[in-house]
Amino acid sequence: MVSATFLKIVSPCWKPVAESENSSNGEGSGQVDELLWYQDSGHQGSGEFSMAVVQANSQLEDHSQLESGPLSLHESGPKGTFVGIYDGHGGPEAAQFVNQHLFDNIKKFTTESYGMSADVIAKAFLATEEEFLSLVKQQWLRKPQIASAGSCCLVGIICSGMLYIANAGDSRVVLGRLGKNVKEFKAIQLSNEHNASIESVRKELHSLHPDDPQIVVLKHKVWRVKGIIQISRSIGDAYLKKAEFNREPLLAKFRLPEPFHKPILKAEPTILVQELYSEDQFLIFASDGLWEHLSNQEAVDIVHNHPRNGIAKKLVSAALCEAAKKREMRYSDLKKIDRGVRRHFHDDITVIVLFLDSYMISRSSWDGPLLSVKGAGGGMFQNADT
């Protein structure tokens, strides 16, 4: 159960956010309040959902989407729910590209394979990677810094009673599962993270690059791949995938002093496939900006103990309260800090909560709502209406 102390700390953050004059409600739309975009509630094929994004960087580097409906190009093909969390770095270009192309590639390979599978998802990740690297090559001379743009990529798919989780990077999905005691909810992390701070990730890097003693470097008490980046898997980061981009006119801070002959980072996701059960109540998908401030169990307890409406926004607010507390400041003062400067206090944060309706998930035929929502896009935010 969530501790009374923790609830006392973060509950002041959960007052309703004032709506923007230009905000709108309805499926596929959202509301904006300064640096926060949110959709308090909506319906997707497996149940209800809630979604929120808060910006910290000068340019929003988190992108995200929720798709409910066909998962292939044929009407007779599988249908379900798709969630994507794309945490960009080095600029928004890679995350934005993934937001525009990965789901289309999922549908393409599902069509070719006549069904959803782990292999379909892996192929879609790699195809999206190759397409983005091709774009980098096209733009290299006029926009060389695109070679340093990359994105973590977390995907969840619910299809025919099965849950597929694929991850490249350090975003995370946590399952809220009902325990034996009906008042107890267990937090179960479903994604494997690829961050050099994790010993198993460092071991994998050393095994893949046995001749490079500097493949991971402890720099300012933080483990980094080649002393530059914390994650070991991503889409993009062309300068660490292809040696042709590891040179001028790329900024010196991204250039390695020695040549390399095989990709340093990987784009292949780790994939989990499992059946969904009636005790599986909800899924929390979020970029690492949330998990820097909330534990898995704290996040699950917040979702369990509060109304569904606006729950993603509540999780964001709880994380921001913790970020403010760590700096010995008030949450209200943190909210006054503008984008860019705000990054010194917390990262961009994206949260999508899916509530799991076991009846809807187990149906033999699909009659769920068709939905497409994108939590970020051109400009600050862009939503795709149904």
CSV table of C-alpha atoms in Angstrom, one decimal:
chain,number,residue,atom,x,y,z
A,1,MET,CA,0.0,0.0,0.0
A,2,VAL,CA,1.1,3.6,-0.6
A,3,SER,CA,2.6,5.2,2.5
A,4,ALA,CA,0.7,7.9,4.3
A,5,THR,CA,3.9,10.0,4.3
A,6,PHE,CA,4.3,9.8,0.5
A,7,LEU,CA,0.7,10.8,-0.1
A,8,LYS,CA,1.1,13.7,2.3
A,9,ILE,CA,4.1,15.0,0.4
A,10,VAL,CA,2.6,14.8,-3.1
A,11,SER,CA,-1.1,15.4,-2.5
A,12,PRO,CA,-0.8,19.2,-2.7
A,13,CYS,CA,0.3,18.7,-6.3
A,14,TRP,CA,-3.0,17.1,-7.4
A,15,LYS,CA,-5.3,20.1,-7.6
A,16,PRO,CA,-7.0,20.4,-11.0
A,17,VAL,CA,-5.0,22.3,-13.6
A,18,ALA,CA,-6.7,25.3,-15.1
A,19,GLU,CA,-7.8,24.7,-18.6
A,20,SER,CA,-6.4,26.8,-21.5
A,21,GLU,CA,-9.0,28.9,-23.4
A,22,ASN,CA,-8.0,27.1,-26.5
A,23,SER,CA,-8.2,23.6,-25.0
A,24,SER,CA,-10.6,21.0,-26.2
A,25,ASN,CA,-12.0,17.7,-24.9
A,26,GLY,CA,-12.9,14.5,-26.6
A,27,GLU,CA,-11.3,11.4,-28.0
A,28,GLY,CA,-8.0,12.1,-29.6
A,29,SER,CA,-7.7,15.6,-28.3
A,30,GLY,CA,-6.0,17.1,-25.3
A,31,GLN,CA,-5.6,20.2,-23.2
A,32,VAL,CA,-2.6,22.5,-22.7
A,33,ASP,CA,-1.6,24.3,-19.5
A,34,GLU,CA,1.7,26.1,-20.0
A,35,LEU,CA,4.3,23.4,-20.4
A,36,LEU,CA,1.9,20.6,-19.7
A,37,TRP,CA,-0.2,18.7,-22.3
A,38,TYR,CA,-2.7,16.1,-21.1
A,39,GLN,CA,-5.8,14.1,-21.9
A,40,ASP,CA,-7.4,13.1,-18.7
A,41,SER,CA,-9.4,10.2,-20.1
A,42,GLY,CA,-10.4,8.4,-23.2
A,43,HIS,CA,-11.3,4.9,-24.5
A,44,GLN,CA,-9.1,2.5,-26.4
A,45,GLY,CA,-9.5,-1.1,-27.4
A,46,SER,CA,-8.5,-2.7,-24.1
A,47,GLY,CA,-10.2,-0.2,-21.8
A,48,GLU,CA,-9.7,3.4,-20.7
A,49,PHE,CA,-6.5,5.5,-20.9
A,50,SER,CA,-5.0,8.7,-19.5
A,51,MET,CA,-2.0,10.6,-21.0
A,52,ALA,CA,0.2,13.5,-20.1
A,53,VAL,CA,3.4,15.2,-21.2
A,54,VAL,CA,5.4,17.9,-19.5
A,55,GLN,CA,8.2,19.8,-21.2
A,56,ALA,CA,11.6,20.7,-19.6
A,57,ASN,CA,14.0,21.1,-22.6
A,58,SER,CA,14.1,24.1,-24.8
A,59,GLN,CA,12.6,21.8,-27.5
A,60,LEU,CA,10.4,19.0,-26.4
A,61,GLU,CA,12.3,15.8,-27.1
A,62,ASP,CA,9.7,13.3,-25.8
A,63,HIS,CA,7.2,12.1,-28.4
A,64,SER,CA,4.4,9.6,-27.9
A,65,GLN,CA,1.4,8.0,-29.5
A,66,LEU,CA,-1.6,5.8,-28.8
A,67,GLU,CA,-3.3,3.9,-31.6
A,68,SER,CA,-6.4,1.8,-31.2
A,69,GLY,CA,-7.8,-0.2,-34.2
A,70,PRO,CA,-6.2,-2.1,-37.1
A,71,LEU,CA,-2.6,-3.3,-36.6
A,72,SER,CA,-2.2,-4.3,-40.3
A,73,LEU,CA,-3.1,-2.9,-43.7
A,74,HIS,CA,-5.9,-5.3,-44.3
A,75,GLU,CA,-9.4,-5.0,-42.8
A,76,SER,CA,-9.4,-8.7,-42.0
A,77,GLY,CA,-6.1,-8.4,-40.1
A,78,PRO,CA,-5.5,-8.2,-36.4
A,79,LYS,CA,-6.8,-5.3,-34.3
A,80,GLY,CA,-5.7,-4.0,-31.0
A,81,THR,CA,-4.0,-1.2,-29.1
A,82,PHE,CA,-0.5,0.2,-29.7
A,83,VAL,CA,1.4,2.5,-27.3
A,84,GLY,CA,4.7,4.2,-28.2
A,85,ILE,CA,7.0,6.3,-25.9
A,86,TYR,CA,9.9,7.9,-27.7
A,87,ASP,CA,12.4,9.7,-25.5
A,88,GLY,CA,14.6,11.8,-27.7
A,89,HIS,CA,18.1,13.1,-27.0
A,90,GLY,CA,20.5,15.3,-29.0
A,91,GLY,CA,17.5,17.0,-30.5
A,92,PRO,CA,13.8,16.0,-31.3
A,93,GLU,CA,14.4,14.7,-34.8
A,94,ALA,CA,14.8,11.0,-34.1
A,95,ALA,CA,11.9,10.8,-31.7
A,96,GLN,CA,9.7,12.7,-34.1
A,97,PHE,CA,10.7,10.4,-37.0
A,98,VAL,CA,9.9,7.3,-34.9
A,99,ASN,CA,6.5,8.9,-34.0
A,100,GLN,CA,5.8,9.2,-37.7
A,101,HIS,CA,7.1,5.9,-39.0
A,102,LEU,CA,7.3,3.1,-36.5
A,103,PHE,CA,3.6,2.3,-36.3
A,104,ASP,CA,3.3,2.2,-40.1
A,105,ASN,CA,6.2,-0.3,-40.2
A,106,ILE,CA,4.4,-2.4,-37.6
A,107,LYS,CA,1.3,-2.5,-39.8
A,108,LYS,CA,3.5,-3.3,-42.9
A,109,PHE,CA,5.2,-6.3,-41.3
A,110,THR,CA,2.0,-7.5,-39.6
A,111,THR,CA,0.4,-7.6,-43.0
A,112,GLU,CA,3.4,-9.5,-44.5
A,113,SER,CA,3.4,-12.0,-41.7
A,114,TYR,CA,-0.4,-12.4,-41.4
A,115,GLY,CA,-0.3,-11.7,-37.7
A,116,MET,CA,1.4,-10.0,-34.8
A,117,SER,CA,4.6,-11.4,-33.4
A,118,ALA,CA,7.9,-10.5,-31.7
A,119,ASP,CA,9.6,-10.9,-35.1
A,120,VAL,CA,7.2,-8.3,-36.6
A,121,ILE,CA,8.1,-5.8,-33.9
A,122,ALA,CA,11.8,-6.4,-34.2
A,123,LYS,CA,11.7,-5.9,-38.0
A,124,ALA,CA,9.7,-2.7,-37.6
A,125,PHE,CA,12.3,-1.3,-35.2
A,126,LEU,CA,15.2,-2.1,-37.5
A,127,ALA,CA,13.3,-0.8,-40.6
A,128,THR,CA,12.6,2.5,-38.8
A,129,GLU,CA,16.3,2.7,-37.8
A,130,GLU,CA,17.5,2.2,-41.4
A,131,GLU,CA,15.0,4.8,-42.7
A,132,PHE,CA,16.2,7.3,-40.2
A,133,LEU,CA,19.9,6.6,-40.9
A,134,SER,CA,19.1,7.2,-44.6
A,135,LEU,CA,17.5,10.5,-43.7
A,136,VAL,CA,20.7,11.4,-41.8
A,137,LYS,CA,22.8,10.6,-44.8
A,138,GLN,CA,20.6,12.8,-47.0
A,139,GLN,CA,20.7,15.8,-44.7
A,140,TRP,CA,24.4,15.3,-43.5
A,141,LEU,CA,25.9,18.2,-45.5
A,142,ARG,CA,23.3,20.8,-44.7
A,143,LYS,CA,22.3,19.6,-41.2
A,144,PRO,CA,25.1,17.5,-39.7
A,145,GLN,CA,23.9,17.7,-36.1
A,146,ILE,CA,21.0,15.3,-37.0
A,147,ALA,CA,23.7,12.6,-36.8
A,148,SER,CA,23.7,13.1,-33.0
A,149,ALA,CA,20.0,12.9,-32.6
A,150,GLY,CA,18.6,9.6,-31.2
A,151,SER,CA,15.6,8.2,-29.4
A,152,CYS,CA,14.9,5.6,-26.8
A,153,CYS,CA,11.9,3.6,-28.0
A,154,LEU,CA,9.3,1.8,-25.8
A,155,VAL,CA,6.4,0.0,-27.4
A,156,GLY,CA,3.4,-1.9,-26.0
A,157,ILE,CA,0.9,-3.8,-28.1
A,158,ILE,CA,-2.2,-5.5,-26.9
A,159,CYS,CA,-3.6,-8.0,-29.5
A,160,SER,CA,-5.7,-11.1,-29.2
A,161,GLY,CA,-5.3,-11.3,-25.4
A,162,MET,CA,-1.5,-11.1,-25.6
A,163,LEU,CA,0.7,-8.3,-24.5
A,164,TYR,CA,3.9,-7.4,-26.4
A,165,ILE,CA,6.5,-5.1,-24.9
A,166,ALA,CA,9.5,-4.0,-26.9
A,167,ASN,CA,12.2,-1.6,-25.6
A,168,ALA,CA,15.4,0.0,-26.8
A,169,GLY,CA,16.7,2.5,-24.2
A,170,ASP,CA,15.7,3.4,-20.7
A,171,SER,CA,12.0,4.2,-20.8
A,172,ARG,CA,9.9,1.8,-18.7
A,173,VAL,CA,6.6,0.0,-18.5
A,174,VAL,CA,5.2,-1.2,-15.2
A,175,LEU,CA,2.2,-3.5,-14.7
A,176,GLY,CA,-0.2,-3.0,-11.8
A,177,ARG,CA,-1.4,-6.5,-10.8
A,178,LEU,CA,-4.0,-7.2,-8.2
A,179,GLY,CA,-2.5,-9.3,-5.3
A,180,LYS,CA,-4.1,-12.0,-3.2
A,181,ASN,CA,-5.4,-9.2,-0.9
A,182,VAL,CA,-7.8,-7.1,-3.0
A,183,LYS,CA,-6.3,-4.0,-1.4
A,184,GLU,CA,-2.8,-4.9,-2.5
A,185,PHE,CA,-1.4,-4.0,-5.9
A,186,LYS,CA,1.9,-5.4,-7.1
A,187,ALA,CA,4.2,-3.4,-9.3
A,188,ILE,CA,5.8,-5.6,-12.0
A,189,GLN,CA,8.4,-4.1,-14.3
A,190,LEU,CA,8.0,-5.6,-17.8
A,191,SER,CA,10.7,-3.8,-19.8
A,192,ASN,CA,14.4,-4.4,-19.8
A,193,GLU,CA,16.4,-1.2,-19.8
A,194,HIS,CA,19.6,-0.5,-21.6
A,195,ASN,CA,21.5,2.0,-19.5
A,196,ALA,CA,25.2,1.7,-18.7
A,197,SER,CA,24.5,2.3,-15.1
A,198,ILE,CA,23.2,-1.3,-15.0
A,199,GLU,CA,26.0,-3.9,-14.6
A,200,SER,CA,24.4,-6.4,-17.0
A,201,VAL,CA,24.4,-3.7,-19.7
A,202,ARG,CA,28.1,-3.0,-19.1
A,203,LYS,CA,28.8,-6.7,-19.4
A,204,GLU,CA,26.9,-6.9,-22.6
A,205,LEU,CA,28.9,-4.0,-24.1
A,206,HIS,CA,32.2,-5.5,-23.0
A,207,SER,CA,31.2,-8.8,-24.6
A,208,LEU,CA,30.2,-7.1,-27.9
A,209,HIS,CA,33.4,-5.0,-27.9
A,210,PRO,CA,36.1,-7.1,-26.3
A,211,ASP,CA,38.9,-5.2,-27.9
A,212,ASP,CA,37.8,-1.8,-26.6
A,213,PRO,CA,38.6,-1.2,-23.0
A,214,GLN,CA,37.0,2.2,-23.2
A,215,ILE,CA,33.6,1.0,-24.4
A,216,VAL,CA,32.2,2.1,-21.1
A,217,VAL,CA,33.7,4.9,-19.0
A,218,LEU,CA,32.9,6.2,-15.5
A,219,LYS,CA,32.7,9.9,-16.0
A,220,HIS,CA,31.6,12.3,-13.2
A,221,LYS,CA,30.3,9.2,-11.3
A,222,VAL,CA,28.1,8.2,-14.2
A,223,TRP,CA,28.8,5.2,-16.5
A,224,ARG,CA,28.6,6.2,-20.1
A,225,VAL,CA,29.1,4.4,-23.4
A,226,LYS,CA,32.4,5.8,-24.9
A,227,GLY,CA,32.2,8.4,-22.1
A,228,ILE,CA,29.4,10.1,-24.1
A,229,ILE,CA,25.9,8.5,-23.7
A,230,GLN,CA,24.2,6.4,-21.0
A,231,ILE,CA,22.0,4.2,-23.2
A,232,SER,CA,23.3,1.2,-25.1
A,233,ARG,CA,20.4,0.9,-27.5
A,234,SER,CA,18.4,3.5,-29.5
A,235,ILE,CA,17.1,4.4,-32.8
A,236,GLY,CA,19.3,7.1,-34.4
A,237,ASP,CA,22.6,8.3,-32.9
A,238,ALA,CA,24.1,7.8,-36.3
A,239,TYR,CA,27.5,9.0,-35.2
A,240,LEU,CA,27.8,5.9,-33.0
A,241,LYS,CA,26.3,3.5,-35.6
A,242,LYS,CA,28.2,4.5,-38.8
A,243,ALA,CA,31.8,5.8,-38.8
A,244,GLU,CA,31.1,8.0,-41.8
A,245,PHE,CA,29.2,10.4,-39.5
A,246,ASN,CA,32.0,10.4,-36.8
A,247,ARG,CA,33.8,13.4,-38.3
A,248,GLU,CA,33.5,17.1,-39.0
A,249,PRO,CA,31.3,19.0,-39.3
A,250,LEU,CA,29.7,17.2,-36.4
A,251,LEU,CA,30.4,19.0,-33.1
A,252,ALA,CA,33.6,17.9,-31.5
A,253,LYS,CA,31.9,16.7,-28.3
A,254,PHE,CA,30.2,13.9,-30.3
A,255,ARG,CA,33.3,12.8,-32.3
A,256,LEU,CA,35.3,9.8,-31.1
A,257,PRO,CA,39.1,10.2,-31.3
A,258,GLU,CA,39.6,6.7,-32.8
A,259,PRO,CA,37.8,5.0,-35.7
A,260,PHE,CA,35.3,2.2,-35.1
A,261,HIS,CA,34.4,-0.7,-37.4
A,262,LYS,CA,31.0,-1.9,-36.1
A,263,PRO,CA,28.1,-0.1,-34.5
A,264,ILE,CA,28.7,0.9,-30.9
A,265,LEU,CA,25.0,1.2,-30.1
A,266,LYS,CA,22.3,-1.3,-31.1
A,267,ALA,CA,18.7,-0.6,-32.4
A,268,GLU,CA,17.4,-4.1,-31.6
A,269,PRO,CA,14.8,-4.1,-28.9
A,270,THR,CA,14.4,-6.6,-26.1
A,271,ILE,CA,10.9,-8.1,-26.4
A,272,LEU,CA,8.6,-9.7,-23.9
A,273,VAL,CA,5.4,-11.5,-24.9
A,274,GLN,CA,2.9,-12.7,-22.3
A,275,GLU,CA,-0.7,-13.4,-21.9
A,276,LEU,CA,-2.9,-10.9,-20.0
A,277,TYR,CA,-4.9,-12.1,-17.0
A,278,SER,CA,-7.9,-10.8,-15.1
A,279,GLU,CA,-5.7,-9.7,-12.2
A,280,ASP,CA,-3.7,-7.5,-14.6
A,281,GLN,CA,-5.4,-4.1,-14.0
A,282,PHE,CA,-3.3,-1.4,-15.7
A,283,LEU,CA,0.0,-0.5,-17.4
A,284,ILE,CA,2.1,2.6,-16.8
A,285,PHE,CA,4.3,3.5,-19.8
A,286,ALA,CA,6.7,6.4,-19.2
A,287,SER,CA,9.9,8.0,-20.2
A,288,ASP,CA,12.7,7.8,-17.7
A,289,GLY,CA,11.9,11.4,-16.6
A,290,LEU,CA,9.1,9.9,-14.4
A,291,TRP,CA,11.2,7.0,-13.0
A,292,GLU,CA,13.9,9.3,-11.9
A,293,HIS,CA,11.5,10.6,-9.2
A,294,LEU,CA,9.0,7.8,-8.6
A,295,SER,CA,9.6,4.1,-7.8
A,296,ASN,CA,7.6,1.4,-9.6
A,297,GLN,CA,5.5,0.7,-6.5
A,298,GLU,CA,4.9,4.4,-5.8
A,299,ALA,CA,3.6,4.9,-9.3
A,300,VAL,CA,1.3,1.8,-9.1
A,301,ASP,CA,0.0,2.9,-5.7
A,302,ILE,CA,-0.9,6.4,-7.0
A,303,VAL,CA,-2.8,4.8,-9.9
A,304,HIS,CA,-4.6,2.3,-7.6
A,305,ASN,CA,-5.5,4.9,-5.0
A,306,HIS,CA,-6.9,7.7,-7.2
A,307,PRO,CA,-9.6,8.1,-9.8
A,308,ARG,CA,-8.8,7.1,-13.3
A,309,ASN,CA,-9.7,10.5,-14.8
A,310,GLY,CA,-6.5,12.5,-15.0
A,311,ILE,CA,-4.3,9.8,-13.5
A,312,ALA,CA,-1.4,10.4,-16.0
A,313,LYS,CA,-1.4,14.1,-15.0
A,314,LYS,CA,-1.3,13.0,-11.3
A,315,LEU,CA,1.7,10.9,-11.9
A,316,VAL,CA,3.5,13.8,-13.7
A,317,SER,CA,2.6,16.1,-10.8
A,318,ALA,CA,3.9,13.6,-8.2
A,319,ALA,CA,7.2,13.4,-10.1
A,320,LEU,CA,7.5,17.2,-10.3
A,321,CYS,CA,6.7,17.5,-6.6
A,322,GLU,CA,9.6,15.1,-5.9
A,323,ALA,CA,11.9,17.0,-8.2
A,324,ALA,CA,11.0,20.3,-6.4
A,325,LYS,CA,11.5,18.6,-3.0
A,326,LYS,CA,15.0,17.4,-4.0
A,327,ARG,CA,16.0,21.0,-4.7
A,328,GLU,CA,14.3,22.2,-1.4
A,329,MET,CA,11.8,24.3,-3.3
A,330,ARG,CA,8.1,24.5,-3.6
A,331,TYR,CA,6.2,22.8,-6.5
A,332,SER,CA,4.5,26.1,-7.3
A,333,ASP,CA,8.0,27.8,-7.8
A,334,LEU,CA,9.2,25.0,-10.0
A,335,LYS,CA,6.2,25.5,-12.3
A,336,LYS,CA,7.2,29.1,-12.9
A,337,ILE,CA,10.6,28.0,-14.3
A,338,ASP,CA,10.6,28.2,-18.1
A,339,ARG,CA,11.6,25.5,-20.6
A,340,GLY,CA,15.3,25.1,-21.1
A,341,VAL,CA,16.2,26.2,-17.6
A,342,ARG,CA,13.6,23.7,-16.3
A,343,ARG,CA,15.9,20.9,-17.6
A,344,HIS,CA,18.2,21.5,-14.7
A,345,PHE,CA,15.4,20.3,-12.4
A,346,HIS,CA,13.8,17.5,-14.3
A,347,ASP,CA,13.6,15.9,-17.8
A,348,ASP,CA,10.7,15.9,-20.3
A,349,ILE,CA,8.2,13.5,-18.9
A,350,THR,CA,5.7,11.4,-20.9
A,351,VAL,CA,3.1,9.1,-19.2
A,352,ILE,CA,0.5,6.9,-20.7
A,353,VAL,CA,-1.7,4.8,-18.4
A,354,LEU,CA,-3.7,2.0,-20.0
A,355,PHE,CA,-6.5,0.4,-17.9
A,356,LEU,CA,-7.1,-3.2,-18.8
A,357,ASP,CA,-10.7,-4.4,-19.2
A,358,SER,CA,-10.4,-8.2,-19.3
A,359,TYR,CA,-13.7,-8.6,-21.1
A,360,MET,CA,-12.7,-6.3,-23.9
A,361,ILE,CA,-9.2,-7.9,-24.2
A,362,SER,CA,-10.6,-11.5,-24.3
A,363,ARG,CA,-13.2,-10.8,-27.0
A,364,SER,CA,-13.0,-13.0,-30.1
A,365,SER,CA,-14.1,-10.1,-32.4
A,366,TRP,CA,-13.1,-6.4,-32.3
A,367,ASP,CA,-15.6,-3.7,-31.7
A,368,GLY,CA,-13.3,-1.3,-29.8
A,369,PRO,CA,-13.0,2.4,-30.6
A,370,LEU,CA,-10.7,3.6,-33.4
A,371,LEU,CA,-8.3,6.1,-32.0
A,372,SER,CA,-5.1,7.9,-32.8
A,373,VAL,CA,-3.5,10.3,-30.4
A,374,LYS,CA,0.0,11.8,-30.6
A,375,GLY,CA,1.3,13.5,-27.5
A,376,ALA,CA,3.9,15.7,-29.2
A,377,GLY,CA,4.7,16.8,-32.7
A,378,GLY,CA,5.4,19.8,-34.8
A,379,GLY,CA,5.6,22.9,-32.6
A,380,MET,CA,5.1,22.1,-29.0
A,381,PHE,CA,2.2,19.6,-29.2
A,382,GLN,CA,0.2,18.1,-31.9
A,383,ASN,CA,-2.8,15.7,-31.5
A,384,ALA,CA,-4.3,13.5,-34.1
A,385,ASP,CA,-8.1,13.4,-33.8
A,386,THR,CA,-10.0,10.3,-34.5
